[in-house]
Coordinates of C-alpha atoms and ligand atoms in Angstrom, one line a residue:
M1 CA -142.7 -78.1 27.6
P2 CA -139.7 -77.6 25.3
T3 CA -140.2 -75.4 22.3
T4 CA -139.2 -77.1 19.1
Q5 CA -138.3 -75.0 16.2
A6 CA -138.0 -76.5 12.7
V7 CA -134.5 -75.5 12.1
A8 CA -133.4 -73.4 15.1
G9 CA -133.0 -76.1 17.7
D10 CA -134.7 -77.1 20.8
V11 CA -134.5 -74.8 23.8
K12 CA -136.6 -74.4 26.9
D13 CA -138.2 -71.0 26.4
L14 CA -137.5 -68.4 23.8
S15 CA -138.9 -65.6 26.0
L16 CA -135.7 -66.0 28.1
A17 CA -133.6 -64.7 25.2
A18 CA -133.4 -61.0 26.4
K19 CA -131.9 -62.0 29.7
G20 CA -129.5 -64.4 27.9
K21 CA -128.3 -61.7 25.5
I22 CA -127.4 -59.3 28.3
R23 CA -125.5 -62.1 30.1
I24 CA -123.7 -63.1 26.9
E25 CA -122.6 -59.5 26.5
W26 CA -121.4 -59.4 30.1
A27 CA -119.2 -62.5 29.5
H28 CA -118.0 -60.9 26.2
Q29 CA -116.3 -58.0 28.0
W30 CA -114.1 -60.4 30.0
M31 CA -113.0 -62.3 26.9
P32 CA -110.6 -59.8 25.1
V33 CA -108.5 -62.5 23.4
L34 CA -111.5 -64.2 21.9
E35 CA -112.7 -60.7 20.7
L36 CA -109.4 -60.1 18.9
I37 CA -109.8 -63.4 17.1
R38 CA -113.5 -62.7 16.3
K39 CA -112.6 -59.4 14.7
R40 CA -109.9 -61.0 12.6
F41 CA -112.2 -63.9 11.7
S42 CA -114.9 -61.4 10.6
Q43 CA -112.5 -59.8 8.1
E44 CA -110.7 -62.9 6.9
R45 CA -113.6 -65.5 7.1
P46 CA -111.2 -68.4 7.5
L47 CA -114.1 -70.8 8.3
A48 CA -116.3 -69.8 5.4
G49 CA -118.9 -72.4 4.7
V50 CA -117.5 -74.9 7.1
R51 CA -120.1 -76.9 9.0
I52 CA -119.3 -77.2 12.7
S53 CA -121.2 -79.2 15.3
A54 CA -120.3 -78.3 18.8
C55 CA -121.2 -80.3 21.9
L56 CA -120.2 -78.0 24.7
H57 CA -121.6 -76.7 28.0
V58 CA -124.2 -74.1 26.8
T59 CA -123.0 -71.1 28.9
T60 CA -122.4 -67.4 28.2
E61 CA -118.8 -68.1 27.4
T62 CA -119.6 -70.8 24.9
A63 CA -122.1 -68.5 23.3
N64 CA -119.2 -66.1 22.6
L65 CA -117.2 -68.9 21.1
A66 CA -120.1 -69.9 18.8
I67 CA -120.5 -66.3 17.7
T68 CA -116.7 -66.1 17.0
L69 CA -116.9 -69.2 14.8
R70 CA -120.1 -67.9 13.1
D71 CA -118.4 -64.6 12.3
G72 CA -115.5 -66.5 10.9
G73 CA -117.9 -67.9 8.3
A74 CA -118.8 -71.2 9.9
D75 CA -122.2 -72.8 9.8
V76 CA -122.4 -73.7 13.5
V77 CA -124.9 -75.7 15.6
L78 CA -124.6 -76.3 19.3
C79 CA -125.8 -79.0 21.7
A80 CA -125.3 -79.5 25.4
S81 CA -122.4 -81.6 26.7
N82 CA -124.1 -82.3 30.0
P83 CA -127.9 -82.5 30.8
L84 CA -127.6 -80.1 33.7
S85 CA -125.1 -77.5 32.5
T86 CA -127.3 -75.6 30.1
Q87 CA -128.1 -72.0 30.8
D88 CA -131.6 -71.8 29.3
D89 CA -131.6 -68.1 28.7
V90 CA -128.3 -68.4 26.8
A91 CA -129.7 -71.2 24.6
A92 CA -132.8 -69.0 23.9
S93 CA -130.7 -66.0 22.9
L94 CA -128.4 -68.1 20.7
V95 CA -131.4 -69.2 18.7
Q96 CA -133.3 -65.9 18.7
D97 CA -130.7 -63.2 18.6
Y98 CA -127.7 -64.9 17.0
H99 CA -129.5 -67.4 14.8
I100 CA -127.3 -70.3 16.0
P101 CA -129.3 -73.5 16.2
T102 CA -129.0 -74.8 19.7
F103 CA -130.3 -78.1 21.2
A104 CA -130.1 -77.8 24.9
I105 CA -132.5 -77.7 27.9
K106 CA -131.3 -77.6 31.5
G107 CA -132.4 -80.8 33.2
E108 CA -133.2 -82.7 30.0
D109 CA -133.4 -86.5 30.5
N110 CA -130.8 -88.8 29.0
K111 CA -133.1 -89.6 26.0
T112 CA -133.4 -85.9 25.1
Y113 CA -129.7 -85.4 25.8
Y114 CA -128.8 -88.0 23.2
S115 CA -131.5 -86.9 20.8
H116 CA -129.9 -83.4 20.9
I117 CA -126.5 -84.9 20.1
I118 CA -128.0 -86.7 17.1
A119 CA -129.7 -83.5 16.0
A120 CA -126.2 -81.8 16.1
L121 CA -124.8 -84.6 14.1
D122 CA -127.7 -84.3 11.6
H123 CA -126.0 -81.0 10.7
K124 CA -123.4 -83.3 8.9
P125 CA -120.4 -81.6 10.4
Q126 CA -117.0 -81.2 8.8
I127 CA -115.6 -80.3 12.2
T128 CA -116.8 -81.6 15.6
M129 CA -116.1 -79.8 18.8
D130 CA -116.5 -81.8 22.0
D131 CA -116.3 -81.5 25.7
G132 CA -116.2 -85.1 26.8
A133 CA -116.1 -86.8 23.4
D134 CA -119.9 -87.5 23.1
L135 CA -120.1 -86.3 19.5
V136 CA -117.2 -88.4 18.4
T137 CA -118.3 -91.5 20.2
T138 CA -122.0 -91.1 19.1
A139 CA -120.9 -90.6 15.5
Q140 CA -118.6 -93.7 15.8
T141 CA -121.4 -95.9 17.3
Q142 CA -124.5 -94.6 15.6
R143 CA -123.7 -92.4 12.6
Q144 CA -120.7 -94.0 10.8
D145 CA -122.1 -92.6 7.5
L146 CA -121.0 -89.2 8.6
L147 CA -117.4 -90.1 9.4
P148 CA -115.9 -89.8 5.9
H149 CA -117.1 -86.2 5.7
I150 CA -115.6 -85.1 9.1
I151 CA -112.1 -83.5 8.5
G152 CA -111.2 -83.0 12.2
G153 CA -112.3 -82.2 15.7
T154 CA -111.4 -80.5 18.9
E155 CA -111.7 -81.8 22.5
E156 CA -112.0 -79.5 25.5
T157 CA -111.6 -81.7 28.6
T158 CA -109.3 -84.3 30.2
T159 CA -112.0 -87.1 30.2
G160 CA -112.7 -86.6 26.5
V161 CA -109.0 -86.8 25.7
I162 CA -108.7 -90.0 27.6
R163 CA -111.6 -91.5 25.6
L164 CA -110.1 -90.3 22.3
R165 CA -106.7 -91.7 23.1
S166 CA -108.2 -95.1 23.8
M167 CA -110.2 -94.8 20.5
A168 CA -107.0 -94.0 18.6
K169 CA -105.2 -96.9 20.3
E170 CA -107.9 -99.3 19.2
G171 CA -107.9 -97.9 15.7
V172 CA -111.5 -96.7 15.8
L173 CA -110.8 -92.9 15.7
K174 CA -111.5 -91.9 12.2
Y175 CA -110.3 -88.3 12.0
P176 CA -107.7 -86.1 13.7
V177 CA -108.7 -84.4 16.9
I178 CA -106.9 -81.6 18.6
S179 CA -106.7 -81.9 22.4
V180 CA -107.3 -78.4 23.5
N181 CA -107.2 -79.5 27.1
D182 CA -103.5 -80.2 26.9
A183 CA -102.6 -76.7 25.8
D184 CA -100.8 -74.9 28.7
T185 CA -103.1 -71.9 28.2
K186 CA -106.0 -74.3 28.8
H187 CA -105.4 -76.7 31.7
L188 CA -103.1 -74.6 33.7
F189 CA -105.8 -72.0 34.1
D190 CA -109.2 -73.4 33.2
N191 CA -108.8 -76.7 35.1
R192 CA -106.9 -75.2 38.0
Y193 CA -108.3 -71.7 38.6
G194 CA -111.6 -72.1 36.7
T195 CA -112.7 -75.4 38.2
G196 CA -111.1 -74.5 41.5
Q197 CA -113.2 -71.4 42.0
S198 CA -116.4 -72.5 40.3
T199 CA -116.6 -75.8 42.1
L200 CA -116.5 -73.9 45.4
D201 CA -119.1 -71.5 44.0
G202 CA -121.4 -74.4 43.1
I203 CA -121.1 -76.1 46.5
I204 CA -121.7 -72.8 48.3
R205 CA -124.7 -71.8 46.1
A206 CA -126.3 -75.2 46.6
T207 CA -125.7 -75.5 50.3
N208 CA -124.7 -72.1 51.8
L209 CA -122.2 -74.0 54.0
L210 CA -119.4 -72.1 55.8
F211 CA -116.0 -73.4 54.6
A212 CA -114.1 -72.1 57.5
G213 CA -113.2 -75.0 59.7
L214 CA -115.0 -77.6 57.5
H215 CA -113.3 -81.0 56.8
V216 CA -113.2 -81.1 53.0
V217 CA -112.1 -84.3 51.2
V218 CA -110.8 -83.8 47.7
A219 CA -110.5 -86.9 45.6
G220 CA -107.9 -86.5 42.8
Y221 CA -105.0 -84.0 42.9
G222 CA -104.8 -83.3 39.2
W223 CA -105.2 -79.8 37.7
C224 CA -108.8 -79.5 38.9
G225 CA -108.2 -81.1 42.3
R226 CA -105.2 -78.8 43.0
G227 CA -107.2 -75.8 42.1
F228 CA -110.2 -76.7 44.3
A229 CA -108.0 -77.8 47.3
M230 CA -106.2 -74.4 47.1
R231 CA -109.4 -72.4 47.0
A232 CA -111.1 -74.5 49.8
R233 CA -108.0 -74.0 52.0
G234 CA -108.2 -70.3 51.2
L235 CA -111.6 -70.1 52.8
G236 CA -110.2 -71.9 55.9
A237 CA -111.3 -75.5 55.3
N238 CA -109.2 -78.4 56.6
V239 CA -108.5 -80.1 53.3
V240 CA -107.7 -83.8 52.9
V241 CA -106.6 -85.3 49.6
T242 CA -107.1 -88.8 48.3
E243 CA -105.1 -90.1 45.3
I244 CA -104.0 -93.2 43.5
D245 CA -100.8 -91.7 42.0
H246 CA -97.8 -91.8 44.3
T247 CA -96.2 -88.6 42.8
K248 CA -99.4 -86.6 43.1
G249 CA -99.6 -87.9 46.7
I250 CA -96.2 -86.5 47.5
E251 CA -97.1 -83.2 45.8
A252 CA -100.3 -82.9 47.9
V253 CA -98.3 -83.7 51.1
M254 CA -95.7 -81.1 50.3
D255 CA -98.4 -78.6 49.4
G256 CA -99.4 -79.0 53.0
Y257 CA -102.5 -81.3 52.8
R258 CA -103.2 -84.5 54.7
V259 CA -103.3 -87.4 52.3
M260 CA -105.0 -90.7 53.0
P261 CA -107.2 -93.4 51.5
M262 CA -110.8 -92.6 50.9
A263 CA -111.8 -95.3 53.5
E264 CA -110.0 -93.2 56.2
A265 CA -111.2 -89.8 55.0
A266 CA -114.8 -91.1 54.8
K267 CA -114.9 -91.4 58.6
F268 CA -114.6 -87.7 59.3
G269 CA -115.1 -85.7 56.1
E270 CA -118.0 -83.2 56.0
V271 CA -117.8 -82.4 52.3
F272 CA -116.5 -84.7 49.6
V273 CA -115.6 -83.6 46.1
T274 CA -114.5 -85.9 43.4
L275 CA -112.3 -84.5 40.6
T276 CA -110.7 -87.6 39.1
G277 CA -112.2 -88.5 35.7
N278 CA -112.5 -92.0 37.1
K279 CA -115.5 -94.1 38.2
R280 CA -116.8 -95.3 41.6
V281 CA -114.4 -93.3 43.6
I282 CA -117.0 -93.0 46.4
T283 CA -119.0 -96.1 46.9
T284 CA -120.9 -98.3 49.4
E285 CA -118.0 -98.9 51.7
H286 CA -117.5 -95.2 52.0
F287 CA -121.1 -94.3 52.5
Q288 CA -121.2 -96.8 55.3
L289 CA -118.5 -94.9 57.2
M290 CA -119.7 -91.4 56.6
R291 CA -120.9 -89.1 59.4
D292 CA -124.5 -88.0 59.6
G293 CA -125.0 -84.9 57.3
A294 CA -122.0 -85.6 55.0
V295 CA -122.3 -83.8 51.7
V296 CA -121.0 -85.5 48.5
C297 CA -120.6 -84.0 45.1
N298 CA -118.6 -84.3 41.9
S299 CA -116.9 -81.9 39.6
G300 CA -115.3 -84.5 37.3
H301 CA -116.8 -84.8 33.8
F302 CA -119.2 -87.8 34.2
N303 CA -121.6 -88.6 36.9
V304 CA -120.0 -91.9 37.7
E305 CA -117.4 -90.8 40.2
I306 CA -119.9 -91.2 43.0
D307 CA -121.7 -94.6 43.1
I308 CA -125.2 -93.1 43.0
P309 CA -126.9 -96.4 42.3
A310 CA -125.3 -97.8 45.5
L311 CA -126.5 -94.8 47.5
E312 CA -130.0 -95.2 46.1
K313 CA -129.9 -98.9 47.2
M314 CA -128.7 -98.1 50.7
A315 CA -131.3 -95.3 51.2
V316 CA -134.6 -95.9 53.0
G317 CA -135.8 -92.4 52.2
K318 CA -135.0 -89.6 49.8
R319 CA -136.2 -86.0 49.4
Q320 CA -135.0 -82.8 47.9
T321 CA -134.1 -80.3 50.6
R322 CA -132.9 -77.4 48.5
D323 CA -132.2 -76.8 44.8
F324 CA -129.5 -79.3 43.7
V325 CA -129.5 -80.9 47.2
E326 CA -130.9 -84.4 47.6
E327 CA -131.2 -85.9 51.1
Y328 CA -130.7 -89.7 51.4
T329 CA -131.7 -91.3 54.7
L330 CA -129.9 -94.5 55.5
A331 CA -131.4 -97.4 57.6
D332 CA -129.5 -96.3 60.7
G333 CA -131.0 -92.8 60.4
R334 CA -127.9 -91.1 59.0
K335 CA -128.4 -88.6 56.3
I336 CA -126.1 -88.1 53.3
Y337 CA -126.6 -85.2 50.9
L338 CA -125.9 -85.5 47.2
L339 CA -125.4 -82.3 45.2
G340 CA -126.5 -81.8 41.6
E341 CA -127.3 -85.5 40.9
G342 CA -123.6 -86.2 41.0
R343 CA -123.1 -84.1 37.8
L344 CA -120.5 -81.3 37.5
I345 CA -121.4 -79.2 40.5
N346 CA -119.8 -76.0 39.2
L347 CA -122.1 -76.1 36.1
A348 CA -125.2 -77.6 37.7
A349 CA -125.5 -75.2 40.7
A350 CA -123.3 -72.3 39.5
E351 CA -122.3 -70.9 36.1
G352 CA -119.2 -72.9 35.3
H353 CA -115.8 -71.2 34.8
P354 CA -115.6 -67.4 34.8
A355 CA -115.3 -65.8 31.3
V356 CA -111.8 -64.5 32.1
V357 CA -110.4 -68.0 32.1
M358 CA -112.6 -69.4 29.2
D359 CA -111.2 -66.5 27.1
M360 CA -108.0 -68.6 26.8
S361 CA -109.6 -72.0 26.4
F362 CA -111.9 -70.7 23.7
A363 CA -109.2 -68.8 22.0
D364 CA -107.3 -72.1 21.8
Q365 CA -110.5 -73.7 20.4
S366 CA -111.1 -71.1 17.7
L367 CA -107.5 -71.1 16.5
S368 CA -107.4 -74.9 16.6
V369 CA -110.5 -75.0 14.3
E370 CA -108.8 -72.6 12.0
Y371 CA -105.7 -74.7 12.0
L372 CA -107.8 -77.8 11.2
V373 CA -109.5 -76.2 8.3
K374 CA -106.0 -75.3 6.8
N375 CA -104.1 -78.5 7.8
A376 CA -106.4 -81.4 8.4
K377 CA -105.6 -83.0 5.1
N378 CA -102.0 -83.5 6.3
L379 CA -103.0 -85.0 9.6
Q380 CA -103.8 -88.6 10.5
A381 CA -106.6 -90.0 12.6
K382 CA -104.8 -89.3 15.9
V383 CA -105.0 -87.0 18.9
Y384 CA -102.8 -84.0 18.3
P385 CA -101.7 -81.3 20.7
V386 CA -102.6 -77.7 20.1
P387 CA -99.7 -76.3 18.0
V388 CA -97.2 -74.6 20.2
H389 CA -97.4 -71.4 18.3
I390 CA -101.1 -71.1 19.0
D391 CA -100.6 -71.8 22.7
Q392 CA -97.9 -69.2 22.9
E393 CA -99.8 -66.6 21.0
V394 CA -102.8 -67.1 23.2
A395 CA -100.6 -66.6 26.3
R396 CA -99.0 -63.5 24.8
L397 CA -102.4 -61.9 23.9
K398 CA -103.8 -62.7 27.3
L399 CA -100.9 -61.2 29.2
A400 CA -101.1 -58.1 27.0
S401 CA -104.8 -57.8 27.7
M402 CA -104.1 -57.8 31.4
G403 CA -101.7 -54.9 30.9
V404 CA -98.7 -57.0 32.0
S405 CA -95.4 -56.9 30.1
I406 CA -92.5 -59.3 30.7
D407 CA -88.8 -59.3 29.8
K408 CA -87.4 -60.4 26.4
L409 CA -84.4 -62.7 25.9
T410 CA -81.3 -60.7 24.9
P411 CA -79.4 -62.0 21.8
E412 CA -76.7 -63.1 24.3
Q413 CA -79.2 -65.0 26.4
E414 CA -80.7 -66.7 23.3
R415 CA -77.2 -67.8 22.2
Y416 CA -76.5 -69.1 25.7
L417 CA -79.6 -71.1 26.0
A418 CA -79.2 -72.6 22.5
S419 CA -75.6 -73.6 23.1
W420 CA -74.4 -76.8 24.7
S421 CA -70.8 -75.6 25.2
E422 CA -71.4 -72.3 26.9
G423 CA -71.7 -73.8 30.4
T424 CA -70.0 -71.1 32.5
Ligands
NAD1 N1 -115.9 -79.2 36.4 C1 -115.4 -78.7 35.3 O1 -115.8 -77.7 34.8 C2 -114.2 -79.4 34.7 C3 -113.2 -78.7 34.0 C4 -112.1 -79.3 33.6 C5 -112.0 -80.7 33.7 N2 -113.0 -81.4 34.3 C6 -113.0 -82.8 34.5 O2 -112.4 -83.1 35.8 C7 -111.7 -84.3 35.8 C8 -110.3 -84.2 36.3 O3 -109.6 -83.4 35.4 P1 -108.1 -83.0 35.6 O4 -107.7 -82.1 34.5 O5 -107.8 -82.5 37.0 O6 -107.4 -84.4 35.4 P2 -106.0 -84.9 35.9 O7 -105.7 -86.1 35.1 O8 -105.0 -83.8 35.9 O9 -106.2 -85.4 37.4 C9 -107.0 -86.4 37.8 C10 -106.4 -87.0 39.1 O10 -107.3 -87.9 39.7 C11 -106.5 -89.0 40.2 N3 -107.3 -90.2 40.4 C12 -107.7 -91.1 39.4 N4 -108.5 -92.0 40.0 C13 -108.5 -91.7 41.3 C14 -109.2 -92.4 42.4 N5 -109.9 -93.5 42.3 N6 -109.0 -91.8 43.7 C15 -108.3 -90.6 43.8 N7 -107.7 -90.0 42.8 C16 -107.8 -90.6 41.6 C17 -105.4 -89.1 39.1 O11 -104.2 -89.8 39.7 C18 -105.1 -87.7 38.8 O12 -104.0 -87.2 39.6 C19 -111.9 -84.9 34.4 O13 -113.0 -85.7 34.3 C20 -112.1 -83.6 33.6 O14 -112.7 -83.9 32.4 C21 -114.1 -80.8 34.9

């Protein structure tokens, strides 16, 4: 049974806190840029008294972000941005050791998930931080009374940014939101290398499959899809890509992958991974074609990329065969295995992105929150990019933390690049 504390949140089991604290400290040592920001925040307190509600995957890396914001003076509460991504030991430690109210239990049902989002909104935030826009959309649909007090927000992922842009277009977005996802120091690394590696990690932890020689079908060749395809190939898989965008299709072909419609790939794929941000990418017509033993999973934000209701309908039997592996038996005897209930497999069955990469994403988050506190009054209710100076500063600090230095433009080169007349 969940442990409910009056003010401190709702977590699975506070006795897990000691393990969570050690793991939070482990992640911390791989997040040097965030640590520099935390140290400055501790001295300058740029977020003093600012109420922040954050709806993020409750992982060791997110814990370090929450601590950074707290040390900057913010009054932070945290809730999960996915029912399966919470690390219960981390949630316990945040409450017990860091006194950051946290509402998150791994495996919580949808009702609890949304009650946790409401609990985070009850904090009456001045700033919202989202991964998938659930706080913004829940405030918009259920807690409009809060909207006038929110000065700004940040958004971590591609799917959330898409939702926010459509809110802005329809005129229902009520405050400025910074799209952290679109910073170069975020999607080029987090989506590509982070999702690439951790998705592979999630599939392997759940199934213990050998990737060498495996036919792996990757739906979506965006930043996440590219990263996953690259890493699967690195382990020796035969990777096939499906796309709906012609340019991405060419890119995948020229990167050396076979590209074809899902209805073709469904016939021979052994593992299917969706990373599109779209819905019903794998559906009845594809399940009908799949070989016996096919494994399907998703690493896109929502669990709608695989048509799970269709699979449920087709199945004559269902059982759990391993943690995060559900076996569906079809009428003709074929078995299809669904991983992690179709939710982000890298967070459901593994630990999400490594801290090294979240260091940049969460540096962008922290500095974007600081920017909002200073500048929100001059911004409109739109989706804004991370200011270029923040993106560049995060890149500079990250490279320095790796002990890598690069060249500098000479004055002559600067003049040359700035001039339209110096062609030769
Ligand atoms: N698992 C994680 O930890 C994690 C991390 C970052 C982002 N995400 C999520 O992953 C998803 C993809 O993110 P991204 O940054 O790669 O986005 P992206 O926009 O760069 O790429 C998505 C790609 O999917 C393609 N696509 C759309 N519909 C398709 C369909 N029906 N069939 C095949 N391809 C289709 C698009 O053309 C595009 O190329 C989003 O939902 C994002 O929020 C997950």
